[in-house]
Structure formats: structure tokens, C-alpha cells
Amino acid sequence: MCWRGDKIKVKVRGRKARARLFIFRRLPLLLLTLVLGACGGPLPPPDSYNLAEAKDNLGQGNHWYERGCYREAERFYLGGLEAARLSDNVLLIIRAQNSLGTAALASGDHNAAASYLEQALNLASAHPQQPELEKVLGNLGALAFKLGRNADAHDFWIKASETAEEKDLSAAPYYCDLARLYLAEGRKEEFSAMVYKAMAATNESEAFSRADALNLAGREAMGDNDLAKAEELLREALELDQKTENTTGLAQDTEALGLLMVKLE
């Protein structure tokens, strides 16, 4: 069999006759139909322009946020929020508002952070499925902690962890937040218990939370004067944060390792 443009020429051995089989120019569409039939049904319709634009902007914003470029992240998050509203997608509206609150918090604009997070909280709480609610509560806890309102931070993080557990999601990020709060307040027993809880709740697929838990476990070992274990845990946290380019985690790991080096001298 040999291909000749839009047709196949078949030579039948032992016979002088030749059969010419013509192929439709829409062969790719026919093949696609066969593939879809084999997969059990048609593909879902493509996203609308505004929905696709919202997802793209939020993804770009996350890219810049993870690299510490918070103003650039904010620019994309604002674009994502506008497109999410135009597409009338509640989940993405909440996600954009929460992301804007996170970026504002990271850049030190606490008033803007409070405004965006309050909007996200109101919208998520009113929705039957409460999408992204645990993340919004977690960020409100971070804002309260930044402002020195530890009791409020504690309540937000407890509620965030409970909401995550109710949805069968990982509560590890909020365990880490609570552990950091206990460490700051010198509540050693509660700190140790929460670090253990955070370590037990994370796995290799949760690189950010796993690195955070390892960092806290390293600090705990340092407090117990188990310096060899502390170094092992902190270097493992550092390696994970380097892989994910987590600038916040890298700063925390570097700080903890610096304290450890002082102890080792």
C-alpha cells in the first residue's frame, strides 16, 4: 500500500485489476470520532472565552506569587477576577478574591487583604458547597497573626482545619499555622503535639505543607537539643522548597539552618 496525496492505491497480487480507495479530506475528524467512541463519549465542550481567561490569569498570578513577585501576581489576579465575574463562575470569583487577599497580605497591604478576604468569606459562606472556605479562613488567620491578634488567628485556623476535615481535604497547612502560633507563644507541649499532627497529615504529594511541617519539626528537634536530627529535617525541608521554588519556605529554612549553625559552633 502506498500513499498518494488524498487517495490510497492498492495493488492486488495475482490480479491485473487495481482498486483505488479515496480518503475523505476530513479523515482527522473521522479518526477523532472513532477515538471518542472508544473512550465512551464526546469530550466536554471547551471553556468559554471569559472562563478560559479567568483560569489563565489565575494560573499566571500563582506563578508570580510563588516567586515572590506579589505586585505582578496581583495584576493577573485582578484580570482573573474580572473574567470570572464576566463568566459568572462563583468558584473562580472566590478563588480570585482569596488570591488577591493573599498577595496583598504578602506585600504588607493589610487593609486591602482584609477587604478581599472578607468578600471571599461572605461569598464562600453563602454558597451551599462553601468552596475555598477553608483557604479563606486560613488566610484570615494569617492576617490576624500578622496584626498580633493571636486569639483571632487561633480561632480562624481551628475553623479552617475543621472545615478542611469536613470536606475530606488536607488540614496540614492549618496544623502548621497553629504549630507556629504555639511556638511564638512558647506553648511547647501544644507546639510539639501540633507538629506531630502536621507531619502525620502530610505526604510527598503535598510538597509545600510537607516542607513546612519538616521545618517546624526541625525547630522542635533544635529546641530539644537534638541537633543532628534538626539538621536532617531542615535540610529535607530546604530541598523540597528548592524544588517547588517556594520563596517563603526557603527563607524560613535558611533562617532555621542559620540558628542551627550557631548552636553547632
Short mmCIF file of C-alpha atoms in Angstrom, two decimals:
data_model
loop_
_atom_site.label_atom_id
_atom_site.label_comp_id
_atom_site.label_asym_id
_atom_site.label_seq_id
_atom_site.Cartn_x
_atom_site.Cartn_y
_atom_site.Cartn_z
CA MET A 1 0.00 0.00 0.00
CA CYS A 2 1.32 3.41 -0.87
CA TRP A 3 0.01 6.88 -0.03
CA ARG A 4 -0.68 9.25 -2.94
CA GLY A 5 -2.00 12.54 -1.69
CA ASP A 6 -5.68 12.19 -0.84
CA LYS A 7 -6.05 8.60 -2.03
CA ILE A 8 -4.63 5.14 -1.48
CA LYS A 9 -3.62 2.96 -4.34
CA VAL A 10 -3.86 -0.76 -3.57
CA LYS A 11 -2.14 -3.32 -5.74
CA VAL A 12 -3.71 -6.78 -5.57
CA ARG A 13 -1.16 -9.50 -6.26
CA GLY A 14 -2.05 -12.05 -8.87
CA ARG A 15 -4.61 -9.82 -10.49
CA LYS A 16 -4.33 -7.13 -13.11
CA ALA A 17 -7.18 -5.14 -11.65
CA ARG A 18 -6.36 -2.18 -9.44
CA ALA A 19 -8.62 -0.79 -6.75
CA ARG A 20 -8.39 2.81 -5.83
CA LEU A 21 -9.68 3.82 -2.41
CA PHE A 22 -10.30 7.52 -1.90
CA ILE A 23 -9.96 9.03 1.50
CA PHE A 24 -12.10 11.88 2.68
CA ARG A 25 -10.27 15.08 3.34
CA ARG A 26 -11.94 15.08 6.74
CA LEU A 27 -10.12 11.93 7.82
CA PRO A 28 -8.81 13.52 11.07
CA LEU A 29 -12.40 14.22 12.10
CA LEU A 30 -13.41 10.65 11.37
CA LEU A 31 -10.50 9.32 13.39
CA LEU A 32 -11.41 11.64 16.25
CA THR A 33 -14.95 10.29 16.19
CA LEU A 34 -13.62 6.74 16.42
CA VAL A 35 -11.37 7.65 19.33
CA LEU A 36 -14.20 9.39 21.18
CA GLY A 37 -16.43 6.39 20.64
CA ALA A 38 -13.73 4.12 22.08
CA CYS A 39 -13.43 6.41 25.13
CA GLY A 40 -17.14 6.14 25.83
CA GLY A 41 -18.48 9.52 24.74
CA PRO A 42 -17.77 13.01 23.45
CA LEU A 43 -15.32 15.38 25.07
CA PRO A 44 -16.75 18.16 27.25
CA PRO A 45 -17.31 21.46 25.46
CA PRO A 46 -14.39 23.90 25.56
CA ASP A 47 -14.39 26.70 28.12
CA SER A 48 -15.96 29.98 27.12
CA TYR A 49 -13.57 32.83 26.41
CA ASN A 50 -14.09 34.53 29.79
CA LEU A 51 -13.83 31.28 31.74
CA ALA A 52 -10.62 30.31 29.96
CA GLU A 53 -9.27 33.84 30.52
CA ALA A 54 -10.06 33.63 34.25
CA LYS A 55 -8.26 30.30 34.63
CA ASP A 56 -5.26 31.52 32.66
CA ASN A 57 -4.93 34.74 34.68
CA LEU A 58 -5.21 32.93 38.00
CA GLY A 59 -2.58 30.43 36.90
CA GLN A 60 -0.24 33.24 35.85
CA GLY A 61 -0.87 35.00 39.15
CA ASN A 62 0.05 31.87 41.09
CA HIS A 63 3.25 31.58 39.06
CA TRP A 64 4.39 35.06 40.06
CA TYR A 65 3.17 34.75 43.64
CA GLU A 66 5.23 31.62 44.22
CA ARG A 67 8.30 33.54 43.04
CA GLY A 68 7.72 36.43 45.41
CA CYS A 69 6.56 38.91 42.73
CA TYR A 70 3.40 39.96 44.56
CA ARG A 71 2.56 43.09 42.55
CA GLU A 72 2.80 41.15 39.30
CA ALA A 73 0.68 38.40 40.84
CA GLU A 74 -1.91 40.99 41.87
CA ARG A 75 -2.15 42.27 38.30
CA PHE A 76 -3.03 38.81 36.99
CA TYR A 77 -5.38 38.07 39.89
CA LEU A 78 -7.33 41.27 39.11
CA GLY A 79 -7.64 40.15 35.49
CA GLY A 80 -8.79 36.75 36.72
CA LEU A 81 -11.41 38.32 38.98
CA GLU A 82 -12.83 40.42 36.17
CA ALA A 83 -13.00 37.46 33.78
CA ALA A 84 -14.51 35.22 36.48
CA ARG A 85 -17.26 37.77 37.08
CA LEU A 86 -17.97 38.03 33.35
CA SER A 87 -18.24 34.23 33.18
CA ASP A 88 -20.42 34.21 36.33
CA ASN A 89 -18.28 31.46 37.88
CA VAL A 90 -18.65 31.67 41.67
CA LEU A 91 -15.77 29.30 42.43
CA LEU A 92 -13.29 31.33 40.39
CA ILE A 93 -14.60 34.63 41.80
CA ILE A 94 -13.92 33.35 45.33
CA ARG A 95 -10.56 31.97 44.28
CA ALA A 96 -9.56 35.29 42.72
CA GLN A 97 -10.67 37.30 45.77
CA ASN A 98 -8.81 34.94 48.10
CA SER A 99 -5.69 35.11 45.92
CA LEU A 100 -5.83 38.92 45.88
CA GLY A 101 -6.08 38.87 49.67
CA THR A 102 -3.06 36.59 49.88
CA ALA A 103 -0.99 38.79 47.57
CA ALA A 104 -1.97 41.94 49.48
CA LEU A 105 -1.06 40.27 52.77
CA ALA A 106 2.32 39.19 51.42
CA SER A 107 3.08 42.71 50.20
CA GLY A 108 2.10 44.25 53.55
CA ASP A 109 -1.17 45.92 52.47
CA HIS A 110 -3.28 44.69 55.38
CA ASN A 111 -6.33 46.85 54.61
CA ALA A 112 -6.60 45.54 51.06
CA ALA A 113 -6.02 41.98 52.31
CA ALA A 114 -8.85 42.32 54.84
CA SER A 115 -11.20 43.73 52.19
CA TYR A 116 -10.59 40.98 49.62
CA LEU A 117 -10.70 38.19 52.19
CA GLU A 118 -13.93 39.50 53.71
CA GLN A 119 -15.54 39.49 50.24
CA ALA A 120 -14.32 35.94 49.65
CA LEU A 121 -15.55 34.82 53.08
CA ASN A 122 -19.04 36.24 52.55
CA LEU A 123 -19.39 34.67 49.10
CA ALA A 124 -17.99 31.27 50.15
CA SER A 125 -20.10 31.11 53.32
CA ALA A 126 -23.31 31.85 51.38
CA HIS A 127 -22.68 29.13 48.79
CA PRO A 128 -24.17 25.66 49.56
CA GLN A 129 -20.84 23.91 48.93
CA GLN A 130 -18.72 26.61 50.65
CA PRO A 131 -15.95 26.46 48.01
CA GLU A 132 -12.46 27.56 49.09
CA LEU A 133 -13.81 28.42 52.56
CA GLU A 134 -11.00 26.63 54.41
CA LYS A 135 -8.39 28.56 52.40
CA VAL A 136 -10.08 31.89 53.06
CA LEU A 137 -10.28 31.13 56.79
CA GLY A 138 -6.62 30.13 56.76
CA ASN A 139 -5.63 33.44 55.17
CA LEU A 140 -7.76 35.39 57.63
CA GLY A 141 -5.84 33.58 60.37
CA ALA A 142 -2.56 34.65 58.77
CA LEU A 143 -3.78 38.25 58.62
CA ALA A 144 -4.82 38.21 62.28
CA PHE A 145 -1.46 36.71 63.27
CA LYS A 146 0.36 39.45 61.33
CA LEU A 147 -1.64 42.05 63.22
CA GLY A 148 -0.79 40.48 66.58
CA ARG A 149 -4.31 39.20 67.20
CA ASN A 150 -3.28 35.70 68.20
CA ALA A 151 -6.62 34.65 69.69
CA ASP A 152 -8.41 35.51 66.45
CA ALA A 153 -5.71 33.75 64.42
CA HIS A 154 -6.15 30.64 66.56
CA ASP A 155 -9.94 30.62 66.02
CA PHE A 156 -9.62 31.10 62.26
CA TRP A 157 -7.07 28.28 61.92
CA ILE A 158 -9.10 25.90 64.08
CA LYS A 159 -12.16 26.61 61.93
CA ALA A 160 -10.10 26.21 58.74
CA SER A 161 -8.79 22.81 59.85
CA GLU A 162 -12.28 21.64 60.84
CA THR A 163 -13.74 22.81 57.51
CA ALA A 164 -10.99 21.01 55.58
CA GLU A 165 -11.59 17.79 57.53
CA GLU A 166 -15.35 18.00 56.91
CA LYS A 167 -14.64 18.21 53.18
CA ASP A 168 -12.14 15.33 53.40
CA LEU A 169 -9.31 17.71 52.42
CA SER A 170 -5.86 18.01 53.97
CA ALA A 171 -5.81 20.14 57.12
CA ALA A 172 -1.99 20.03 57.27
CA PRO A 173 -1.48 23.72 56.27
CA TYR A 174 -3.61 24.86 59.21
CA TYR A 175 -1.92 22.46 61.63
CA CYS A 176 1.37 24.06 60.61
CA ASP A 177 -0.08 27.53 61.20
CA LEU A 178 -1.31 26.52 64.65
CA ALA A 179 2.07 24.97 65.49
CA ARG A 180 3.81 28.22 64.50
CA LEU A 181 1.41 30.16 66.72
CA TYR A 182 2.11 27.88 69.69
CA LEU A 183 5.85 28.20 69.08
CA ALA A 184 5.59 32.00 69.07
CA GLU A 185 3.67 31.90 72.35
CA GLY A 186 6.08 29.44 74.00
CA ARG A 187 3.45 26.72 74.38
CA LYS A 188 5.92 23.88 73.97
CA GLU A 189 3.66 20.87 74.61
CA GLU A 190 0.94 22.13 72.27
CA PHE A 191 3.58 23.03 69.70
CA SER A 192 5.07 19.51 69.77
CA ALA A 193 1.63 17.89 69.54
CA MET A 194 0.63 20.03 66.59
CA VAL A 195 3.93 19.42 64.77
CA TYR A 196 3.35 15.68 65.12
CA LYS A 197 -0.19 16.13 63.81
CA ALA A 198 1.05 18.15 60.83
CA MET A 199 3.75 15.61 59.96
CA ALA A 200 1.21 12.76 60.12
CA ALA A 201 -1.21 14.64 57.85
CA THR A 202 1.23 15.33 55.01
CA ASN A 203 2.63 13.16 52.25
CA GLU A 204 5.01 13.54 49.31
CA SER A 205 2.27 14.97 47.08
CA GLU A 206 1.83 17.95 49.42
CA ALA A 207 5.27 19.46 48.95
CA PHE A 208 4.50 22.89 50.42
CA SER A 209 2.83 21.59 53.59
CA ARG A 210 5.35 18.78 53.93
CA ALA A 211 8.26 21.23 53.82
CA ASP A 212 6.54 23.49 56.34
CA ALA A 213 5.95 20.56 58.71
CA LEU A 214 9.57 19.42 58.33
CA ASN A 215 10.80 22.94 59.11
CA LEU A 216 8.71 23.03 62.29
CA ALA A 217 9.84 19.53 63.26
CA GLY A 218 13.44 20.66 62.77
CA ARG A 219 12.85 23.62 65.07
CA GLU A 220 11.32 21.28 67.63
CA ALA A 221 14.38 18.99 67.48
CA MET A 222 16.62 22.04 67.84
CA GLY A 223 14.68 23.05 70.96
CA ASP A 224 15.25 19.55 72.35
CA ASN A 225 18.97 19.95 71.55
CA ASP A 226 18.86 17.03 69.09
CA LEU A 227 20.98 18.93 66.60
CA ALA A 228 21.71 16.05 64.22
CA LYS A 229 18.01 15.32 63.78
CA ALA A 230 17.28 19.03 63.44
CA GLU A 231 19.79 19.39 60.61
CA GLU A 232 18.40 16.35 58.79
CA LEU A 233 14.83 17.65 58.97
CA LEU A 234 15.72 21.21 57.99
CA ARG A 235 17.81 20.14 55.01
CA GLU A 236 14.97 17.92 53.81
CA ALA A 237 12.61 20.91 54.10
CA LEU A 238 15.11 23.08 52.21
CA GLU A 239 15.37 20.53 49.39
CA LEU A 240 11.59 20.39 48.99
CA ASP A 241 11.25 24.17 48.97
CA GLN A 242 14.01 24.45 46.38
CA LYS A 243 12.17 22.01 44.11
CA THR A 244 8.93 23.97 44.34
CA GLU A 245 10.67 27.39 44.30
CA ASN A 246 8.78 28.33 47.47
CA THR A 247 10.44 31.63 48.42
CA THR A 248 8.67 31.91 51.79
CA GLY A 249 9.65 28.39 52.75
CA LEU A 250 13.23 28.93 51.59
CA ALA A 251 13.51 32.00 53.81
CA GLN A 252 12.20 30.04 56.80
CA ASP A 253 14.54 27.11 56.13
CA THR A 254 17.56 29.39 55.74
CA GLU A 255 16.72 31.20 58.97
CA ALA A 256 16.34 27.94 60.91
CA LEU A 257 19.56 26.49 59.49
CA GLY A 258 21.36 29.70 60.43
CA LEU A 259 20.19 29.31 64.03
CA LEU A 260 21.27 25.69 63.97
CA MET A 261 24.77 26.57 62.71
CA VAL A 262 25.16 28.94 65.66
CA LYS A 263 24.29 26.11 68.02
CA LEU A 264 26.74 23.75 66.30
CA GLU A 265 29.70 26.15 66.63
#
